[in-house]
């Protein structure tokens, strides 16, 4: 059925008024580029993402973007009923927005993962944790990179 | 392929232990060009799994943004003596395994 312009405007107006508060909680990262946002939505779906619980340890200034140490930890008791299901890490400006997905369970004991990553540019890194009650929590960190990774020429 | 695994040899029942793994792999991103402009084909490890006496305790999906020679560190609770088995799977049919044993008192 075709939607008339009037119906559409009514709908759009309704969403704006009713959706003011949800939009704020849905999008705490104001200047999120489209690719990063799409990658996050791909994992999270339409669920709200709250800020907190997650801690991202990454150097604020790195000389070589080819190996950047990174640790993500989540404040969680890691019991059978309250634990972290997964941790997802994203970047803003690499050619691809995903960095890694890490799957945990109650017997992990501690919700903490470390690895080394590549960063192609000075940018934001976002870590999102999915808890056992299917709530999502995130943290973002800005990293200044002096030597970029990923796109350099081979010799 | 060579892999470095760090698992404590002994632990008490119920302890949370840290497992550190490092494997050698180029992790070619697929976004690099040679000097004459040809794209270097992607060759990365896409998946890592750790099993403890047959049960999966940790799994990771890896992307080109993971640095060469992937390093991963994670935690698990040990309840009984046994064997940790590690498996890396990647592009072009890449597959590599390693294992480590632990004595639980």
mmCIF file of C-alpha atoms in Angstrom:
data_model
loop_
_atom_site.group_PDB
_atom_site.id
_atom_site.type_symbol
_atom_site.label_atom_id
_atom_site.label_comp_id
_atom_site.label_asym_id
_atom_site.label_seq_id
_atom_site.Cartn_x
_atom_site.Cartn_y
_atom_site.Cartn_z
ATOM 1 C CA UNK A 1 0.000 0.000 0.000
ATOM 2 C CA UNK A 2 1.383 3.385 -0.954
ATOM 3 C CA UNK A 3 1.998 5.795 1.913
ATOM 4 C CA UNK A 4 0.825 9.344 1.308
ATOM 5 C CA UNK A 5 3.040 12.276 2.067
ATOM 6 C CA UNK A 6 0.703 13.339 4.891
ATOM 7 C CA UNK A 7 0.842 9.899 6.534
ATOM 8 C CA UNK A 8 4.600 9.880 6.266
ATOM 9 C CA UNK A 9 4.957 13.314 7.842
ATOM 10 C CA UNK A 10 2.648 12.331 10.698
ATOM 11 C CA UNK A 11 4.698 9.215 11.286
ATOM 12 C CA UNK A 12 8.006 11.053 11.128
ATOM 13 C CA UNK A 13 6.727 13.727 13.536
ATOM 14 C CA UNK A 14 5.509 11.066 15.968
ATOM 15 C CA UNK A 15 8.829 9.284 15.958
ATOM 16 C CA UNK A 16 10.721 12.497 16.611
ATOM 17 C CA UNK A 17 8.632 13.414 19.650
ATOM 18 C CA UNK A 18 8.273 9.945 21.133
ATOM 19 C CA UNK A 19 11.799 8.899 20.267
ATOM 20 C CA UNK A 20 13.801 11.770 21.704
ATOM 21 C CA UNK A 21 15.003 9.983 24.832
ATOM 22 C CA UNK A 22 15.569 6.539 23.214
ATOM 23 C CA UNK A 23 17.680 8.133 20.469
ATOM 24 C CA UNK A 24 19.952 9.682 23.075
ATOM 25 C CA UNK A 25 20.496 6.374 24.880
ATOM 26 C CA UNK A 26 20.853 4.455 21.615
ATOM 27 C CA UNK A 27 23.597 6.676 20.284
ATOM 28 C CA UNK A 28 26.015 7.847 22.920
ATOM 29 C CA UNK A 29 28.760 8.098 20.294
ATOM 30 C CA UNK A 30 27.769 11.281 18.555
ATOM 31 C CA UNK A 31 30.168 11.401 15.621
ATOM 32 C CA UNK A 32 30.186 7.723 14.715
ATOM 33 C CA UNK A 33 31.079 7.199 11.041
ATOM 34 C CA UNK A 34 28.645 5.091 9.044
ATOM 35 C CA UNK A 35 30.825 1.985 8.700
ATOM 36 C CA UNK A 36 31.561 1.738 12.423
ATOM 37 C CA UNK A 37 27.925 2.320 13.247
ATOM 38 C CA UNK A 38 26.789 -0.342 10.754
ATOM 39 C CA UNK A 39 29.267 -2.888 12.128
ATOM 40 C CA UNK A 40 28.062 -2.243 15.681
ATOM 41 C CA UNK A 41 24.393 -2.543 14.650
ATOM 42 C CA UNK A 42 25.266 -5.791 12.904
ATOM 43 C CA UNK A 43 26.278 -7.290 16.256
ATOM 44 C CA UNK A 44 23.967 -5.452 18.632
ATOM 45 C CA UNK A 45 20.820 -5.193 16.474
ATOM 46 C CA UNK A 46 18.344 -2.632 17.763
ATOM 47 C CA UNK A 47 19.193 -3.171 21.426
ATOM 48 C CA UNK A 48 20.210 -0.074 23.391
ATOM 49 C CA UNK A 49 23.917 0.258 24.200
ATOM 50 C CA UNK A 50 24.776 1.676 27.589
ATOM 51 C CA UNK A 51 28.052 3.232 28.616
ATOM 52 C CA UNK A 52 29.972 1.672 31.494
ATOM 53 C CA UNK A 53 31.102 -1.673 32.935
ATOM 54 C CA UNK A 54 33.619 -2.151 30.102
ATOM 55 C CA UNK A 55 37.238 -1.059 30.417
ATOM 56 C CA UNK A 56 39.506 -0.674 27.402
ATOM 57 C CA UNK A 57 43.249 -0.502 28.059
ATOM 58 C CA UNK A 58 45.021 0.811 24.984
ATOM 59 C CA UNK A 59 47.901 3.293 24.725
ATOM 60 C CA UNK A 60 46.619 6.805 23.918
ATOM 61 C CA UNK A 61 49.625 7.416 21.660
ATOM 62 C CA UNK A 62 51.241 4.675 19.576
ATOM 63 C CA UNK A 63 54.269 4.996 17.354
ATOM 64 C CA UNK A 64 53.659 1.893 15.268
ATOM 65 C CA UNK A 65 50.092 1.031 14.315
ATOM 66 C CA UNK A 66 51.138 -2.498 13.298
ATOM 67 C CA UNK A 67 51.131 -3.878 16.834
ATOM 68 C CA UNK A 68 49.050 -2.045 19.390
ATOM 69 C CA UNK A 69 48.539 -3.929 22.662
ATOM 70 C CA UNK A 70 44.950 -3.881 23.859
ATOM 71 C CA UNK A 71 43.122 -5.317 26.876
ATOM 72 C CA UNK A 72 39.360 -5.321 27.327
ATOM 73 C CA UNK A 73 37.901 -6.168 30.712
ATOM 74 C CA UNK A 74 34.325 -6.145 31.944
ATOM 75 C CA UNK A 75 33.092 -5.687 35.514
ATOM 76 C CA UNK A 76 31.131 -8.913 35.968
ATOM 77 C CA UNK A 77 30.919 -11.529 38.742
ATOM 78 C CA UNK A 78 31.070 -14.271 36.033
ATOM 79 C CA UNK A 79 28.582 -16.545 37.785
ATOM 80 C CA UNK A 80 26.235 -18.997 36.056
ATOM 81 C CA UNK A 81 23.459 -16.399 36.026
ATOM 82 C CA UNK A 82 25.430 -13.184 35.539
ATOM 83 C CA UNK A 83 28.309 -13.357 33.120
ATOM 84 C CA UNK A 84 29.716 -11.850 29.941
ATOM 85 C CA UNK A 85 28.693 -13.680 26.778
ATOM 86 C CA UNK A 86 30.902 -11.875 24.321
ATOM 87 C CA UNK A 87 33.189 -8.913 23.768
ATOM 88 C CA UNK A 88 33.283 -7.152 20.395
ATOM 89 C CA UNK A 89 35.931 -4.624 19.414
ATOM 90 C CA UNK A 90 35.550 -2.120 16.569
ATOM 91 C CA UNK A 91 37.579 0.659 14.993
ATOM 92 C CA UNK A 92 36.631 3.822 13.206
ATOM 93 C CA UNK A 93 39.051 4.259 10.302
ATOM 94 C CA UNK A 94 40.696 0.961 9.338
ATOM 95 C CA UNK A 95 39.594 -0.365 5.908
ATOM 96 C CA UNK A 96 37.269 -2.715 7.820
ATOM 97 C CA UNK A 97 35.478 -1.775 11.065
ATOM 98 C CA UNK A 98 35.755 -5.117 12.905
ATOM 99 C CA UNK A 99 38.751 -5.981 15.052
ATOM 100 C CA UNK A 100 37.669 -9.117 16.885
ATOM 101 C CA UNK A 101 34.809 -10.976 18.557
ATOM 102 C CA UNK A 102 35.597 -12.894 21.744
ATOM 103 C CA UNK A 103 33.177 -15.423 23.229
ATOM 104 C CA UNK A 104 33.237 -16.158 26.958
ATOM 105 C CA UNK A 105 31.131 -18.243 29.359
ATOM 106 C CA UNK A 106 30.582 -18.562 33.125
ATOM 107 C CA UNK A 107 33.658 -20.784 33.490
ATOM 108 C CA UNK A 108 35.881 -18.022 32.104
ATOM 109 C CA UNK A 109 36.134 -16.772 35.696
ATOM 110 C CA UNK A 110 37.267 -13.322 34.662
ATOM 111 C CA UNK A 111 35.937 -11.273 31.742
ATOM 112 C CA UNK A 112 39.223 -10.084 30.308
ATOM 113 C CA UNK A 113 40.829 -10.528 26.895
ATOM 114 C CA UNK A 114 44.148 -9.202 25.586
ATOM 115 C CA UNK A 115 45.485 -9.122 22.052
ATOM 116 C CA UNK A 116 47.522 -6.969 19.679
ATOM 117 C CA UNK A 117 45.823 -5.030 16.928
ATOM 118 C CA UNK A 118 46.540 -2.907 13.851
ATOM 119 C CA UNK A 119 45.418 0.684 13.527
ATOM 120 C CA UNK A 120 45.535 2.403 10.136
ATOM 121 C CA UNK A 121 45.064 5.932 11.425
ATOM 122 C CA UNK A 122 44.500 8.100 14.454
ATOM 123 C CA UNK A 123 41.047 7.035 15.482
ATOM 124 C CA UNK A 124 38.546 5.804 18.016
ATOM 125 C CA UNK A 125 38.400 2.175 19.215
ATOM 126 C CA UNK A 126 35.115 0.905 20.629
ATOM 127 C CA UNK A 127 34.634 -2.175 22.821
ATOM 128 C CA UNK A 128 31.151 -3.586 23.423
ATOM 129 C CA UNK A 129 30.265 -6.347 25.900
ATOM 130 C CA UNK A 130 27.165 -8.505 25.715
ATOM 131 C CA UNK A 131 26.080 -9.730 29.141
ATOM 132 C CA UNK A 132 24.077 -12.860 29.910
ATOM 133 C CA UNK A 133 20.879 -10.792 30.228
ATOM 134 C CA UNK A 134 21.482 -9.576 26.647
ATOM 135 C CA UNK A 135 22.248 -5.998 27.626
ATOM 136 C CA UNK A 136 25.083 -4.234 25.803
ATOM 137 C CA UNK A 137 27.699 -2.019 27.426
ATOM 138 C CA UNK A 138 30.368 -0.040 25.657
ATOM 139 C CA UNK A 139 33.432 2.097 26.072
ATOM 140 C CA UNK A 140 35.408 4.097 23.520
ATOM 141 C CA UNK A 141 39.048 5.219 23.517
ATOM 142 C CA UNK A 142 40.893 7.622 21.240
ATOM 143 C CA UNK A 143 44.264 6.508 19.931
ATOM 144 C CA UNK A 144 46.791 8.720 18.157
ATOM 145 C CA UNK A 145 48.822 6.707 15.627
ATOM 146 C CA UNK A 146 52.035 8.092 14.112
ATOM 147 C CA UNK A 147 52.935 5.186 11.782
ATOM 148 C CA UNK A 148 49.849 3.704 10.110
ATOM 149 C CA UNK A 149 49.296 -0.002 9.521
ATOM 150 C CA UNK A 150 47.382 -2.015 6.924
ATOM 151 C CA UNK A 151 47.706 0.105 3.823
ATOM 152 C CA UNK A 152 51.439 0.600 3.405
ATOM 153 C CA UNK A 153 53.136 -0.617 0.205
ATOM 154 C CA UNK A 154 55.138 -3.793 0.044
ATOM 155 C CA UNK A 155 58.770 -3.445 -0.903
ATOM 156 C CA UNK B 1 53.282 -23.977 12.598
ATOM 157 C CA UNK B 2 55.010 -22.808 15.696
ATOM 158 C CA UNK B 3 52.837 -21.746 18.585
ATOM 159 C CA UNK B 4 53.816 -20.510 22.028
ATOM 160 C CA UNK B 5 51.402 -21.547 24.756
ATOM 161 C CA UNK B 6 51.571 -20.382 28.335
ATOM 162 C CA UNK B 7 49.429 -22.420 30.747
ATOM 163 C CA UNK B 8 50.397 -22.898 34.400
ATOM 164 C CA UNK B 9 51.582 -26.468 35.059
ATOM 165 C CA UNK B 10 49.703 -26.688 38.371
ATOM 166 C CA UNK B 11 46.678 -25.010 39.907
ATOM 167 C CA UNK B 12 44.283 -25.460 42.798
ATOM 168 C CA UNK B 13 40.758 -26.624 42.101
ATOM 169 C CA UNK B 14 38.556 -23.648 41.252
ATOM 170 C CA UNK B 15 41.440 -21.301 40.474
ATOM 171 C CA UNK B 16 41.087 -18.733 37.721
ATOM 172 C CA UNK B 17 44.104 -19.165 35.462
ATOM 173 C CA UNK B 18 45.391 -17.020 32.623
ATOM 174 C CA UNK B 19 46.150 -18.651 29.291
ATOM 175 C CA UNK B 20 48.377 -16.851 26.801
ATOM 176 C CA UNK B 21 48.835 -17.995 23.221
ATOM 177 C CA UNK B 22 50.986 -16.715 20.385
ATOM 178 C CA UNK B 23 51.108 -18.287 16.958
ATOM 179 C CA UNK B 24 53.168 -17.372 13.919
ATOM 180 C CA UNK B 25 51.142 -16.111 10.977
ATOM 181 C CA UNK B 26 51.621 -13.272 8.502
ATOM 182 C CA UNK B 27 47.994 -12.013 8.884
ATOM 183 C CA UNK B 28 48.100 -10.364 5.439
ATOM 184 C CA UNK B 29 45.275 -7.837 5.534
ATOM 185 C CA UNK B 30 44.193 -7.924 1.902
ATOM 186 C CA UNK B 31 44.308 -4.129 1.815
ATOM 187 C CA UNK B 32 47.978 -3.723 0.858
ATOM 188 C CA UNK B 33 49.339 -3.098 -2.627
ATOM 189 C CA UNK B 34 52.711 -3.935 -4.113
ATOM 190 C CA UNK B 35 54.798 -1.099 -5.623
ATOM 191 C CA UNK B 36 53.305 -1.810 -9.073
ATOM 192 C CA UNK B 37 49.752 -1.521 -7.767
ATOM 193 C CA UNK B 38 48.689 -5.165 -7.456
ATOM 194 C CA UNK B 39 46.546 -6.002 -4.431
ATOM 195 C CA UNK B 40 48.155 -8.526 -2.076
ATOM 196 C CA UNK B 41 45.538 -11.243 -1.459
ATOM 197 C CA UNK B 42 44.168 -11.593 2.073
ATOM 198 C CA UNK B 43 45.616 -14.389 4.205
ATOM 199 C CA UNK B 44 44.534 -14.257 7.842
ATOM 200 C CA UNK B 45 43.522 -16.512 10.712
ATOM 201 C CA UNK B 46 39.769 -16.121 11.065
ATOM 202 C CA UNK B 47 38.991 -18.247 14.096
ATOM 203 C CA UNK B 48 40.610 -19.377 17.333
ATOM 204 C CA UNK B 49 39.143 -21.952 19.719
ATOM 205 C CA UNK B 50 40.331 -23.247 23.089
ATOM 206 C CA UNK B 51 38.876 -26.493 24.459
ATOM 207 C CA UNK B 52 39.432 -27.892 27.960
ATOM 208 C CA UNK B 53 38.900 -31.658 28.141
ATOM 209 C CA UNK B 54 36.749 -31.371 25.030
ATOM 210 C CA UNK B 55 34.564 -28.453 26.182
ATOM 211 C CA UNK B 56 34.924 -25.082 24.502
ATOM 212 C CA UNK B 57 36.090 -22.477 27.036
ATOM 213 C CA UNK B 58 37.036 -19.590 24.745
ATOM 214 C CA UNK B 59 36.508 -18.704 21.100
ATOM 215 C CA UNK B 60 37.452 -15.689 18.991
ATOM 216 C CA UNK B 61 36.660 -14.406 15.496
ATOM 217 C CA UNK B 62 39.679 -12.589 14.123
ATOM 218 C CA UNK B 63 39.731 -9.882 11.442
ATOM 219 C CA UNK B 64 42.553 -8.241 9.438
ATOM 220 C CA UNK B 65 42.888 -5.667 12.241
ATOM 221 C CA UNK B 66 44.520 -8.315 14.449
ATOM 222 C CA UNK B 67 48.299 -7.868 14.293
ATOM 223 C CA UNK B 68 50.634 -10.377 12.639
ATOM 224 C CA UNK B 69 51.510 -13.390 14.804
ATOM 225 C CA UNK B 70 48.215 -13.244 16.715
ATOM 226 C CA UNK B 71 48.539 -13.005 20.495
ATOM 227 C CA UNK B 72 45.567 -13.842 22.686
ATOM 228 C CA UNK B 73 45.267 -13.917 26.436
ATOM 229 C CA UNK B 74 42.150 -14.990 28.338
ATOM 230 C CA UNK B 75 41.051 -16.611 31.599
ATOM 231 C CA UNK B 76 39.338 -19.803 32.664
ATOM 232 C CA UNK B 77 38.408 -21.667 35.852
ATOM 233 C CA UNK B 78 40.041 -25.071 36.295
ATOM 234 C CA UNK B 79 38.092 -27.833 38.045
ATOM 235 C CA UNK B 80 40.052 -30.956 37.148
ATOM 236 C CA UNK B 81 43.358 -32.015 35.647
ATOM 237 C CA UNK B 82 43.303 -32.197 31.912
ATOM 238 C CA UNK B 83 44.342 -30.932 28.572
ATOM 239 C CA UNK B 84 43.792 -27.638 26.808
ATOM 240 C CA UNK B 85 43.554 -27.900 23.042
ATOM 241 C CA UNK B 86 44.020 -24.869 20.835
ATOM 242 C CA UNK B 87 42.969 -24.550 17.230
ATOM 243 C CA UNK B 88 43.589 -21.779 14.713
ATOM 244 C CA UNK B 89 41.669 -21.778 11.429
ATOM 245 C CA UNK B 90 42.264 -19.357 8.575
ATOM 246 C CA UNK B 91 42.145 -18.467 4.896
ATOM 247 C CA UNK B 92 43.329 -20.877 2.201
ATOM 248 C CA UNK B 93 42.537 -23.905 4.364
ATOM 249 C CA UNK B 94 44.977 -22.879 7.106
ATOM 250 C CA UNK B 95 44.684 -24.977 10.240
ATOM 251 C CA UNK B 96 47.000 -25.338 13.213
ATOM 252 C CA UNK B 97 46.668 -26.976 16.609
ATOM 253 C CA UNK B 98 48.526 -27.071 19.902
ATOM 254 C CA UNK B 99 47.871 -28.430 23.368
ATOM 255 C CA UNK B 100 48.953 -28.001 26.975
ATOM 256 C CA UNK B 101 48.264 -30.003 30.121
ATOM 257 C CA UNK B 102 47.505 -28.848 33.637
ATOM 258 C CA UNK B 103 47.540 -30.681 36.964
ATOM 259 C CA UNK B 104 44.770 -29.625 39.337
ATOM 260 C CA UNK B 105 45.113 -30.439 43.029
#
